[in-house]
Coordinates of C-alpha atoms and ligand atoms in Angstrom, one line a residue:
M1 CA 31.9 15.1 -25.0
N2 CA 34.4 14.2 -22.4
V3 CA 38.1 14.8 -23.3
L4 CA 41.0 13.1 -21.5
L5 CA 44.6 14.2 -21.4
G6 CA 47.4 11.7 -21.6
I7 CA 51.0 12.4 -20.5
D8 CA 53.9 10.1 -21.5
L9 CA 57.2 11.1 -19.8
G10 CA 59.6 9.2 -22.0
T11 CA 63.3 9.1 -21.7
T12 CA 64.0 11.3 -24.7
S13 CA 60.8 13.3 -24.9
L14 CA 57.5 14.1 -23.3
K15 CA 54.3 13.5 -25.3
V16 CA 51.0 15.0 -24.3
S17 CA 47.9 14.1 -26.2
L18 CA 44.2 15.1 -26.0
Y19 CA 41.8 12.2 -26.6
S20 CA 38.0 12.1 -27.0
E21 CA 36.4 9.5 -24.7
T22 CA 35.8 7.4 -27.8
G23 CA 39.6 7.1 -28.2
L24 CA 40.0 9.6 -31.1
R25 CA 43.3 11.5 -30.8
I26 CA 42.3 15.2 -31.0
G27 CA 45.8 16.6 -30.9
S28 CA 49.3 16.0 -29.6
Q29 CA 52.5 17.8 -28.7
S30 CA 55.9 16.6 -27.8
R31 CA 59.1 18.2 -26.5
E32 CA 62.6 16.6 -26.4
Y33 CA 65.0 17.0 -23.5
P34 CA 68.6 16.0 -23.1
I35 CA 70.3 13.2 -21.1
Q36 CA 73.3 14.5 -19.4
V37 CA 76.4 12.3 -19.2
P38 CA 78.7 13.9 -16.7
Q39 CA 81.0 10.9 -16.8
P40 CA 81.0 7.8 -19.1
G41 CA 78.4 5.4 -17.7
F42 CA 76.5 8.1 -15.8
A43 CA 73.1 9.4 -17.1
E44 CA 71.1 12.1 -15.5
Q45 CA 68.2 14.4 -16.4
D46 CA 66.9 17.7 -15.0
P47 CA 63.4 17.2 -13.7
L48 CA 62.6 20.8 -14.5
D49 CA 63.2 19.9 -18.2
W50 CA 60.2 17.5 -17.8
W51 CA 58.0 20.0 -16.1
N52 CA 58.9 22.8 -18.6
A53 CA 58.3 20.4 -21.5
F54 CA 54.9 19.7 -20.0
I55 CA 54.0 23.4 -19.6
N56 CA 55.0 24.0 -23.2
C57 CA 53.0 21.1 -24.5
C58 CA 49.9 22.3 -22.5
Q59 CA 50.2 25.9 -23.7
Q60 CA 50.4 24.8 -27.3
L61 CA 47.5 22.3 -27.0
K62 CA 45.4 25.0 -25.4
A63 CA 46.2 27.4 -28.2
D64 CA 45.5 24.8 -30.9
Y65 CA 42.4 23.1 -29.4
P66 CA 40.9 25.7 -27.0
E67 CA 37.5 24.0 -26.9
A68 CA 38.7 20.4 -26.3
F69 CA 41.3 21.7 -23.7
E70 CA 38.5 23.3 -21.7
Q71 CA 36.6 20.0 -21.7
I72 CA 39.4 17.9 -20.1
A73 CA 37.7 15.6 -17.6
G74 CA 40.7 13.7 -16.4
I75 CA 44.5 13.3 -16.7
G76 CA 46.3 10.0 -17.2
I77 CA 50.0 9.6 -17.0
C78 CA 52.9 7.2 -17.4
G79 CA 56.7 7.6 -17.5
Q80 CA 60.1 6.2 -17.7
M81 CA 60.8 3.9 -14.8
H82 CA 63.4 4.0 -12.0
S83 CA 64.7 7.6 -12.6
Q84 CA 64.3 9.3 -9.2
V85 CA 64.0 12.9 -8.0
Y86 CA 65.4 14.0 -4.7
L87 CA 63.4 16.7 -2.8
D88 CA 64.3 18.7 0.3
Q89 CA 61.9 19.8 3.1
H90 CA 60.6 22.6 0.9
D91 CA 60.1 20.2 -2.1
Q92 CA 63.0 21.8 -3.9
I93 CA 65.1 19.6 -6.3
L94 CA 68.4 18.7 -4.7
R95 CA 70.3 17.1 -7.6
P96 CA 69.6 15.9 -11.2
A97 CA 67.5 12.8 -11.4
I98 CA 69.6 9.6 -11.8
S99 CA 68.3 7.9 -14.9
W100 CA 67.5 4.2 -15.3
M101 CA 70.2 4.2 -18.0
D102 CA 72.9 5.1 -15.4
Q103 CA 75.5 2.4 -14.7
R104 CA 77.4 4.0 -11.8
T105 CA 76.0 1.5 -9.3
A106 CA 77.5 -1.7 -10.7
S107 CA 79.7 -2.2 -7.6
I108 CA 76.9 -1.5 -5.2
A109 CA 74.7 -4.1 -6.9
E110 CA 77.6 -6.6 -6.9
R111 CA 78.1 -6.0 -3.2
Y112 CA 74.5 -7.1 -2.5
N113 CA 74.6 -10.0 -4.9
R114 CA 77.9 -11.4 -3.6
D115 CA 76.4 -12.8 -0.4
A116 CA 74.0 -15.6 -1.5
S117 CA 71.8 -15.2 1.6
I118 CA 71.3 -11.5 0.8
K119 CA 70.7 -12.2 -2.8
D120 CA 68.1 -14.8 -1.9
L121 CA 66.5 -12.3 0.6
I122 CA 66.2 -9.7 -2.2
F123 CA 64.7 -12.3 -4.6
E124 CA 62.2 -13.6 -2.0
N125 CA 61.0 -10.1 -1.3
T126 CA 61.0 -8.5 -4.7
S127 CA 61.1 -11.4 -7.2
N128 CA 64.1 -9.8 -8.8
T129 CA 67.9 -9.3 -8.3
A130 CA 69.9 -6.2 -7.5
S131 CA 71.2 -4.4 -10.7
T132 CA 72.1 -1.0 -11.9
T133 CA 68.6 -0.5 -13.1
Y134 CA 66.9 -0.2 -9.7
S135 CA 66.2 3.1 -7.9
A136 CA 67.3 1.5 -4.5
M137 CA 70.9 1.1 -5.9
H138 CA 70.9 4.8 -7.1
I139 CA 69.6 5.9 -3.7
R140 CA 72.4 4.0 -2.0
W141 CA 74.9 5.7 -4.3
V142 CA 73.6 9.1 -3.2
K143 CA 73.7 8.1 0.4
E144 CA 77.2 6.8 0.2
N145 CA 78.7 9.4 -2.1
Q146 CA 76.8 12.7 -1.6
P147 CA 76.1 12.9 2.2
E148 CA 75.4 16.6 1.9
I149 CA 72.5 15.8 -0.5
W150 CA 71.4 12.8 1.5
E151 CA 71.1 14.8 4.7
K152 CA 68.7 17.2 3.1
T153 CA 66.6 14.6 1.3
E154 CA 63.0 14.5 2.6
S155 CA 61.3 12.7 -0.2
I156 CA 62.1 10.7 -3.4
L157 CA 59.8 10.5 -6.3
I158 CA 60.0 8.5 -9.6
A159 CA 59.9 10.6 -12.8
K160 CA 56.1 10.7 -13.6
D161 CA 55.3 10.9 -9.9
Y162 CA 57.2 14.1 -9.7
L163 CA 55.1 15.5 -12.5
K164 CA 51.9 14.4 -10.7
F165 CA 53.2 16.1 -7.6
R166 CA 53.8 19.4 -9.5
L167 CA 50.2 19.1 -10.9
T168 CA 48.4 18.2 -7.7
G169 CA 50.7 18.7 -4.7
Q170 CA 50.2 15.0 -3.9
K171 CA 53.0 12.5 -3.6
A172 CA 51.9 9.0 -4.7
T173 CA 53.1 6.0 -6.8
D174 CA 51.6 2.9 -8.2
Y175 CA 52.3 -0.9 -8.1
S176 CA 54.0 -1.0 -11.5
E177 CA 56.3 1.9 -10.7
A178 CA 57.1 0.5 -7.3
S179 CA 58.3 -2.7 -9.0
G180 CA 61.2 -0.7 -10.4
T181 CA 62.6 0.4 -7.1
L182 CA 63.6 -3.0 -5.6
L183 CA 61.8 -1.9 -2.4
F184 CA 58.5 -3.4 -3.4
D185 CA 57.0 -6.8 -2.7
N186 CA 55.6 -7.6 -6.1
Q187 CA 53.7 -10.7 -5.1
R188 CA 52.0 -9.1 -2.0
E189 CA 51.5 -5.7 -3.7
K190 CA 53.0 -3.7 -0.8
W191 CA 56.3 -2.0 0.1
S192 CA 58.8 -4.4 1.7
Q193 CA 60.0 -3.2 5.1
E194 CA 62.8 -5.8 4.9
M195 CA 64.2 -4.2 1.8
F196 CA 64.1 -0.7 3.3
D197 CA 66.0 -2.2 6.3
L198 CA 68.5 -4.0 4.1
F199 CA 69.3 -1.0 2.0
E200 CA 69.1 1.4 5.0
I201 CA 66.7 3.7 3.2
P202 CA 64.0 5.3 5.5
S203 CA 60.6 4.2 4.2
Q204 CA 59.1 7.6 4.9
L205 CA 61.1 9.0 2.0
I206 CA 59.0 7.0 -0.5
P207 CA 55.3 7.8 -1.2
E208 CA 52.2 5.6 -0.6
V209 CA 51.6 3.0 -3.2
S210 CA 48.2 2.1 -4.8
A211 CA 46.6 0.9 -8.0
S212 CA 47.1 2.7 -11.3
D213 CA 43.5 3.4 -11.9
V214 CA 42.7 5.5 -8.9
I215 CA 42.5 9.3 -8.6
I216 CA 45.3 10.7 -6.4
G217 CA 44.4 14.4 -6.5
T218 CA 43.3 17.3 -8.7
V219 CA 45.1 20.0 -10.6
S220 CA 46.0 22.7 -8.1
A221 CA 45.3 26.4 -8.5
E222 CA 49.0 27.0 -8.8
A223 CA 49.5 24.4 -11.5
A224 CA 46.4 25.6 -13.3
K225 CA 48.0 29.1 -13.5
I226 CA 51.2 27.8 -15.0
T227 CA 49.9 25.2 -17.4
G228 CA 46.5 26.7 -18.5
L229 CA 44.7 23.6 -17.3
R230 CA 41.5 24.0 -15.3
A231 CA 42.0 23.8 -11.6
G232 CA 40.2 20.7 -10.1
I233 CA 40.7 18.2 -13.0
P234 CA 41.2 14.8 -11.5
V235 CA 44.7 13.2 -12.0
A236 CA 45.0 9.4 -12.1
N237 CA 47.8 7.5 -10.3
G238 CA 49.1 6.1 -13.7
S239 CA 51.7 3.5 -14.4
T240 CA 55.1 2.8 -16.0
D241 CA 55.6 3.7 -19.6
N242 CA 56.0 0.0 -20.7
S243 CA 52.8 -1.0 -18.8
A244 CA 50.8 1.9 -20.4
S245 CA 52.2 1.2 -23.9
A246 CA 51.3 -2.5 -23.6
F247 CA 47.9 -1.7 -22.1
G248 CA 47.2 0.8 -24.9
A249 CA 48.2 -1.9 -27.4
G250 CA 45.4 -4.1 -25.9
M251 CA 47.3 -6.3 -23.5
I252 CA 44.8 -7.2 -20.8
S253 CA 45.0 -11.0 -20.2
S254 CA 47.5 -13.7 -19.5
S255 CA 49.9 -14.8 -22.2
Q256 CA 49.4 -11.7 -24.4
V257 CA 52.7 -10.2 -25.5
T258 CA 53.9 -6.7 -26.4
L259 CA 57.2 -5.7 -27.9
I260 CA 58.4 -2.1 -27.6
I261 CA 61.2 -0.3 -29.5
G262 CA 61.4 3.0 -27.5
T263 CA 64.7 4.2 -26.0
A264 CA 64.9 0.8 -24.4
G265 CA 63.7 -2.4 -26.1
V266 CA 61.1 -4.4 -24.3
I267 CA 59.4 -7.8 -24.6
T268 CA 56.6 -8.0 -22.0
V269 CA 54.3 -10.9 -21.3
C270 CA 51.1 -10.6 -19.2
S271 CA 50.2 -13.2 -16.5
D272 CA 47.8 -13.5 -13.7
K273 CA 50.5 -14.7 -11.3
P274 CA 54.1 -13.7 -11.0
L275 CA 56.4 -15.8 -13.3
I276 CA 59.8 -15.8 -11.7
D277 CA 63.1 -16.5 -13.4
H278 CA 65.3 -18.3 -10.9
L279 CA 68.2 -18.0 -13.3
D280 CA 68.0 -14.2 -13.1
R281 CA 67.8 -13.5 -16.8
T282 CA 64.4 -11.9 -17.1
L283 CA 62.4 -9.5 -14.9
C284 CA 59.1 -9.9 -13.1
W285 CA 57.2 -6.7 -12.3
H286 CA 53.7 -5.7 -11.4
Y287 CA 51.5 -4.6 -14.4
C288 CA 49.1 -1.6 -14.4
L289 CA 46.1 -3.9 -13.6
P290 CA 45.5 -5.2 -10.1
K291 CA 46.6 -8.9 -9.7
H292 CA 48.4 -8.9 -13.0
W293 CA 52.1 -9.2 -13.5
V294 CA 54.5 -9.0 -16.4
T295 CA 57.6 -11.1 -17.3
L296 CA 60.0 -8.9 -19.2
G297 CA 63.2 -8.9 -21.3
I298 CA 64.6 -5.4 -21.5
M299 CA 67.4 -4.1 -23.7
Q300 CA 69.2 -1.1 -22.4
T301 CA 69.7 0.8 -25.7
A302 CA 67.3 -0.3 -28.5
G303 CA 65.9 2.8 -30.2
E304 CA 68.6 4.7 -28.4
S305 CA 71.2 3.0 -30.6
L306 CA 69.7 4.7 -33.7
Q307 CA 69.2 7.9 -31.7
W308 CA 72.9 7.8 -30.7
F309 CA 73.9 7.4 -34.4
K310 CA 71.7 10.3 -35.4
N311 CA 73.0 12.6 -32.6
S312 CA 76.6 11.7 -33.4
F313 CA 76.6 11.8 -37.2
D314 CA 73.5 14.0 -38.1
P315 CA 73.3 16.4 -35.1
P316 CA 70.5 19.0 -35.1
D317 CA 71.5 21.9 -37.3
E318 CA 70.4 25.5 -37.8
T319 CA 68.0 24.5 -40.6
G320 CA 65.8 23.0 -37.8
T321 CA 65.6 19.5 -39.3
E322 CA 63.4 17.5 -37.0
S323 CA 64.5 14.1 -35.6
G324 CA 61.6 12.5 -37.4
D325 CA 62.8 13.8 -40.8
I326 CA 66.2 12.4 -40.2
F327 CA 64.8 9.0 -39.2
N328 CA 62.6 9.0 -42.4
R329 CA 65.7 9.8 -44.4
Y330 CA 67.5 6.8 -42.8
N331 CA 64.6 4.5 -43.6
E332 CA 64.7 5.6 -47.2
S333 CA 68.5 5.2 -47.4
I334 CA 68.5 1.6 -46.4
R335 CA 65.9 0.3 -48.9
N336 CA 68.7 -0.9 -51.2
V337 CA 71.0 -2.4 -48.5
P338 CA 70.6 -6.2 -48.6
D339 CA 69.4 -8.0 -45.5
G340 CA 72.5 -8.8 -43.4
S341 CA 74.1 -5.4 -44.3
D342 CA 76.8 -7.0 -46.4
G343 CA 78.3 -8.7 -43.4
L344 CA 78.1 -5.8 -40.9
I345 CA 76.8 -7.0 -37.5
F346 CA 76.0 -4.5 -34.7
L347 CA 76.1 -5.4 -30.9
P348 CA 73.6 -2.8 -29.4
Y349 CA 75.3 -2.5 -26.0
L350 CA 76.1 1.2 -26.0
N351 CA 75.5 1.4 -22.3
G352 CA 75.9 -2.1 -21.1
E353 CA 73.1 -4.6 -21.4
R354 CA 70.3 -5.8 -19.1
T355 CA 68.5 -9.0 -20.0
P356 CA 69.6 -11.7 -20.4
Y357 CA 73.2 -10.7 -19.7
W358 CA 73.2 -8.1 -16.9
D359 CA 76.6 -6.8 -18.1
S360 CA 77.4 -3.2 -17.3
N361 CA 80.8 -3.6 -19.1
A362 CA 79.4 -4.5 -22.5
R363 CA 79.7 -1.9 -25.2
G364 CA 78.6 -1.3 -28.8
V365 CA 80.5 -3.1 -31.6
F366 CA 80.3 -2.9 -35.3
F367 CA 81.8 -6.2 -36.6
G368 CA 82.7 -6.9 -40.2
I369 CA 83.3 -3.4 -41.6
N370 CA 84.6 -3.9 -45.2
L371 CA 85.3 -1.8 -48.3
K372 CA 81.6 -2.1 -49.3
T373 CA 80.4 -0.6 -46.0
E374 CA 78.6 2.8 -46.4
K375 CA 76.7 4.9 -43.9
S376 CA 73.5 3.2 -44.9
H377 CA 75.0 -0.2 -43.9
F378 CA 75.6 1.1 -40.4
I379 CA 72.0 2.3 -40.1
K380 CA 70.5 -1.1 -41.3
A381 CA 73.0 -3.0 -39.1
I382 CA 71.8 -1.0 -36.1
M383 CA 68.1 -2.0 -36.8
E384 CA 69.2 -5.6 -37.3
G385 CA 71.4 -5.7 -34.2
V386 CA 68.5 -4.4 -32.0
S387 CA 66.2 -7.0 -33.6
F388 CA 68.7 -9.8 -32.9
G389 CA 68.8 -8.6 -29.3
L390 CA 65.0 -8.7 -29.1
R391 CA 65.0 -12.3 -30.5
N392 CA 67.5 -13.3 -27.8
N393 CA 65.1 -11.9 -25.2
I394 CA 62.1 -13.6 -26.7
E395 CA 63.9 -16.9 -26.7
T396 CA 65.0 -16.3 -23.1
V397 CA 61.4 -15.6 -22.0
E398 CA 60.2 -18.7 -23.9
S399 CA 62.8 -20.8 -22.0
L400 CA 60.7 -20.1 -18.9
G401 CA 57.9 -22.2 -20.5
I402 CA 56.0 -19.2 -21.9
Q403 CA 54.9 -19.8 -25.5
I404 CA 55.0 -16.7 -27.7
Q405 CA 52.8 -17.1 -30.7
D406 CA 52.6 -13.6 -32.0
V407 CA 53.4 -10.1 -30.7
R408 CA 51.9 -6.6 -30.8
A409 CA 54.6 -4.1 -31.4
V410 CA 54.7 -0.4 -30.4
G411 CA 57.2 2.5 -29.8
G412 CA 59.0 5.0 -32.0
G413 CA 61.1 2.4 -33.8
L414 CA 58.0 0.7 -35.2
K415 CA 57.0 3.9 -37.1
S416 CA 59.5 2.5 -39.6
Q417 CA 58.1 -0.1 -42.0
V418 CA 61.7 -1.2 -42.9
W419 CA 62.5 -1.8 -39.3
L420 CA 59.2 -3.7 -38.8
D421 CA 60.1 -6.0 -41.8
I422 CA 63.6 -6.6 -40.4
L423 CA 62.2 -7.4 -37.0
G424 CA 59.6 -9.7 -38.5
K425 CA 62.2 -11.7 -40.5
I426 CA 64.5 -11.9 -37.5
I427 CA 62.0 -12.9 -34.8
R428 CA 60.0 -15.1 -37.2
K429 CA 56.7 -14.4 -35.4
P430 CA 53.7 -12.5 -36.7
I431 CA 53.9 -8.9 -35.6
T432 CA 51.0 -6.4 -35.5
T433 CA 51.4 -2.7 -35.0
I434 CA 48.7 -0.5 -33.4
S435 CA 47.1 2.4 -35.2
G436 CA 48.1 5.8 -34.0
H437 CA 51.5 4.7 -32.5
D438 CA 50.8 6.7 -29.2
T439 CA 49.7 3.6 -27.3
A440 CA 51.2 4.8 -24.0
N441 CA 48.8 7.8 -24.0
L442 CA 45.9 5.6 -25.1
G443 CA 46.7 3.3 -22.2
N444 CA 46.9 6.4 -19.9
I445 CA 43.5 7.7 -20.8
I446 CA 41.8 4.3 -20.5
L447 CA 43.2 3.9 -17.0
C448 CA 42.2 7.4 -16.1
G449 CA 38.7 7.0 -17.8
K450 CA 38.1 4.0 -15.6
A451 CA 39.3 5.9 -12.5
I452 CA 36.7 8.7 -13.1
G453 CA 33.9 6.2 -13.9
L454 CA 33.8 6.9 -17.7
Y455 CA 34.6 3.3 -18.6
T456 CA 33.3 0.3 -16.6
S457 CA 34.8 -2.7 -18.5
Y458 CA 38.5 -2.8 -19.6
A459 CA 37.8 -5.6 -22.1
E460 CA 35.0 -3.6 -23.8
T461 CA 36.9 -0.4 -23.8
I462 CA 40.0 -2.0 -25.2
Q463 CA 37.9 -3.6 -27.9
Q464 CA 36.4 -0.3 -28.9
L465 CA 39.4 2.0 -28.6
V466 CA 42.4 -0.1 -29.7
K467 CA 42.7 -0.5 -33.4
T468 CA 45.4 -2.6 -35.1
D469 CA 47.3 -1.3 -38.1
R470 CA 49.9 -3.3 -40.1
T471 CA 50.8 -7.0 -39.7
V472 CA 54.0 -8.7 -41.0
A473 CA 54.5 -12.4 -40.9
Y474 CA 57.8 -14.1 -42.0
P475 CA 57.5 -17.6 -40.4
D476 CA 60.6 -18.8 -42.3
G477 CA 62.7 -15.8 -41.6
S478 CA 65.6 -15.3 -44.0
E479 CA 68.6 -17.4 -44.7
I480 CA 71.1 -14.6 -44.0
Y481 CA 69.6 -13.7 -40.6
E482 CA 69.6 -17.4 -39.6
K483 CA 73.3 -17.4 -40.3
Q484 CA 74.0 -14.1 -38.6
Y485 CA 72.0 -14.7 -35.4
P486 CA 74.4 -17.3 -34.0
L487 CA 77.3 -15.1 -34.9
F488 CA 75.6 -12.2 -33.1
L489 CA 75.3 -14.4 -29.9
E490 CA 78.8 -15.7 -30.3
L491 CA 80.3 -12.2 -30.7
Y492 CA 79.0 -11.2 -27.3
Q493 CA 80.3 -14.3 -25.6
D494 CA 83.7 -14.0 -27.2
L495 CA 84.0 -10.3 -26.3
K496 CA 82.6 -10.6 -22.8
P497 CA 86.1 -11.1 -21.1
T498 CA 87.5 -8.3 -23.3
F499 CA 84.6 -5.9 -22.2
K500 CA 85.5 -6.7 -18.6
K501 CA 89.2 -6.1 -19.2
A502 CA 88.5 -2.8 -21.0
A503 CA 86.4 -1.7 -18.1
G504 CA 89.4 -2.2 -15.8
Ligands
ADP601 N1 60.6 7.4 -38.2 C1 61.3 6.6 -37.5 N2 62.0 5.6 -38.0 C2 62.8 4.8 -37.3 N3 63.0 4.9 -36.0 C3 62.3 5.9 -35.4 C4 61.5 6.8 -36.0 N4 61.0 7.7 -35.1 C5 61.5 7.3 -33.9 N5 62.3 6.2 -34.1 C6 63.0 5.5 -33.0 O1 62.2 5.5 -31.9 C7 63.0 5.9 -30.7 C8 62.1 6.7 -29.8 O2 61.0 6.0 -29.5 P1 59.9 6.5 -28.4 O3 59.0 5.4 -28.2 O4 59.4 7.8 -28.8 O5 60.9 6.7 -27.2 P2 60.8 7.2 -25.6 O6 59.4 6.9 -25.2 O7 61.8 6.3 -24.9 O8 61.3 8.6 -25.6 C9 64.1 6.8 -31.4 O9 65.2 6.7 -30.5 C10 64.4 6.1 -32.7 O10 65.3 5.0 -32.5
5SP602 O1 63.8 0.7 -19.1 C1 62.7 0.7 -18.9 C2 62.2 -0.1 -17.7 O2 63.2 -0.7 -17.0 C3 61.8 1.4 -19.7 O3 60.4 1.2 -19.4 C4 62.1 2.8 -19.3 O4 61.1 3.2 -18.4 C5 62.3 3.6 -20.5 O5 61.3 3.6 -21.4 P1 61.3 4.3 -22.8 O6 61.8 5.7 -22.5 O7 62.2 3.5 -23.6 O8 59.9 4.3 -23.3

């Protein structure tokens, strides 16, 4: 039996899973790592935390499943987008990776957007507009603010590409990942020299780009010694985490839709041509399949809002209570809180918001705290606020003429049946979850299996390997949410100038 290894380098944790070629998950390990916030609005991670998390996961999987571990025939990988690693001439890390969450580049992005002709040039080349999300903005920040680092920078790798490099010694990226840099011509599937010139970033700092389902190298002897993997195992190029998650949920053709509640919140629609939003509200990126694109709405802090609440009010203690146990306790605690949380409304903008607002100044708000409000109300209001934000994004995507009939939903937040019900009532579209939850790694191993010749047809493989789980359908929604949703939208519009003023 062939065994495949999937690696999902998420924002909050790394998940590594062993799968049989028939899609059966043999075993899985995950390790959390921190996001450092050296200043409000900044967000960084230590790339060595990712690598060490990977080593730990591998060692544990090898100890738990020695036979399967020996039979690994290929490695598939995906990861958080945009976050970039700076390497010197000896491939040593020069500074912490700047995370996709980081908001320090608002004024840089604004500078490029101010001049309409430059804004148009960026849009023509990349199908997108400069914002704090994109690696090119972060790279500019390093160039402008840390000349001592910039001078020594010989290469820049996105998060999962750094892990691939540690595994194989090869520097490579894929089309979906390249979309998140603002240096990539999405429509023509190649780097854009015009963008490198505009941002004054030497193109040789960035690796070659190719499809997700090609082999870019094999596990080196050095990596084998550290991880316990066999030297010579082929490693696939891989894709972004939202691509792999959607792919592992079965999204392979035009107009299929996936919703993700991970750290970020995502609504992604597949198409066989780029669907561009000239009003700049949604994103258009390459998908993990050749000649396929995605139109996305992305919330900055979806699952992260609940994670923030947990970290702030139920921090890890000496008893070793796992995050999962605390989330399960939360799910239990809100069962008796009425829909609408007795008037409490949460704006989930803890770190600004991306689509459809592109507002780095926006911040989290609890509106309507009253004498009835208890801790459980805050928890439910967070789930409701995130769901309202996703509805806002769905409606924005639909305003481009895309009809969304139903969605497949994945990501850590959908482990919660109560959150799934809330989401169903708020978006009023049928939602189906996928069995096993770990769709990013399922997507990874399918792409990798294709790259090593194990699978020939994606359609057949998806049909055999992807199994749906629960479905909720609340076509009429609920009266209270229909009343609260316009208030949710109005609160942001009312507070927008105040957010700006507060940011100075
Ligand atoms: N049992 C649970 N109940 C409710 N929410 C959960 C549960 N487990 C995880 N989550 C949510 O999922 C988020 C993590 O999702 P995940 O897809 O693992 O994120 P990432 O890939 O970005 O690291 C957490 O921040 C939390 O909001
Ligand atoms: O924000 C985006 C893309 O812009 C996400 O795709 C990130 O890559 C983070 O993913 P998760 O950690 O939330 O899974």
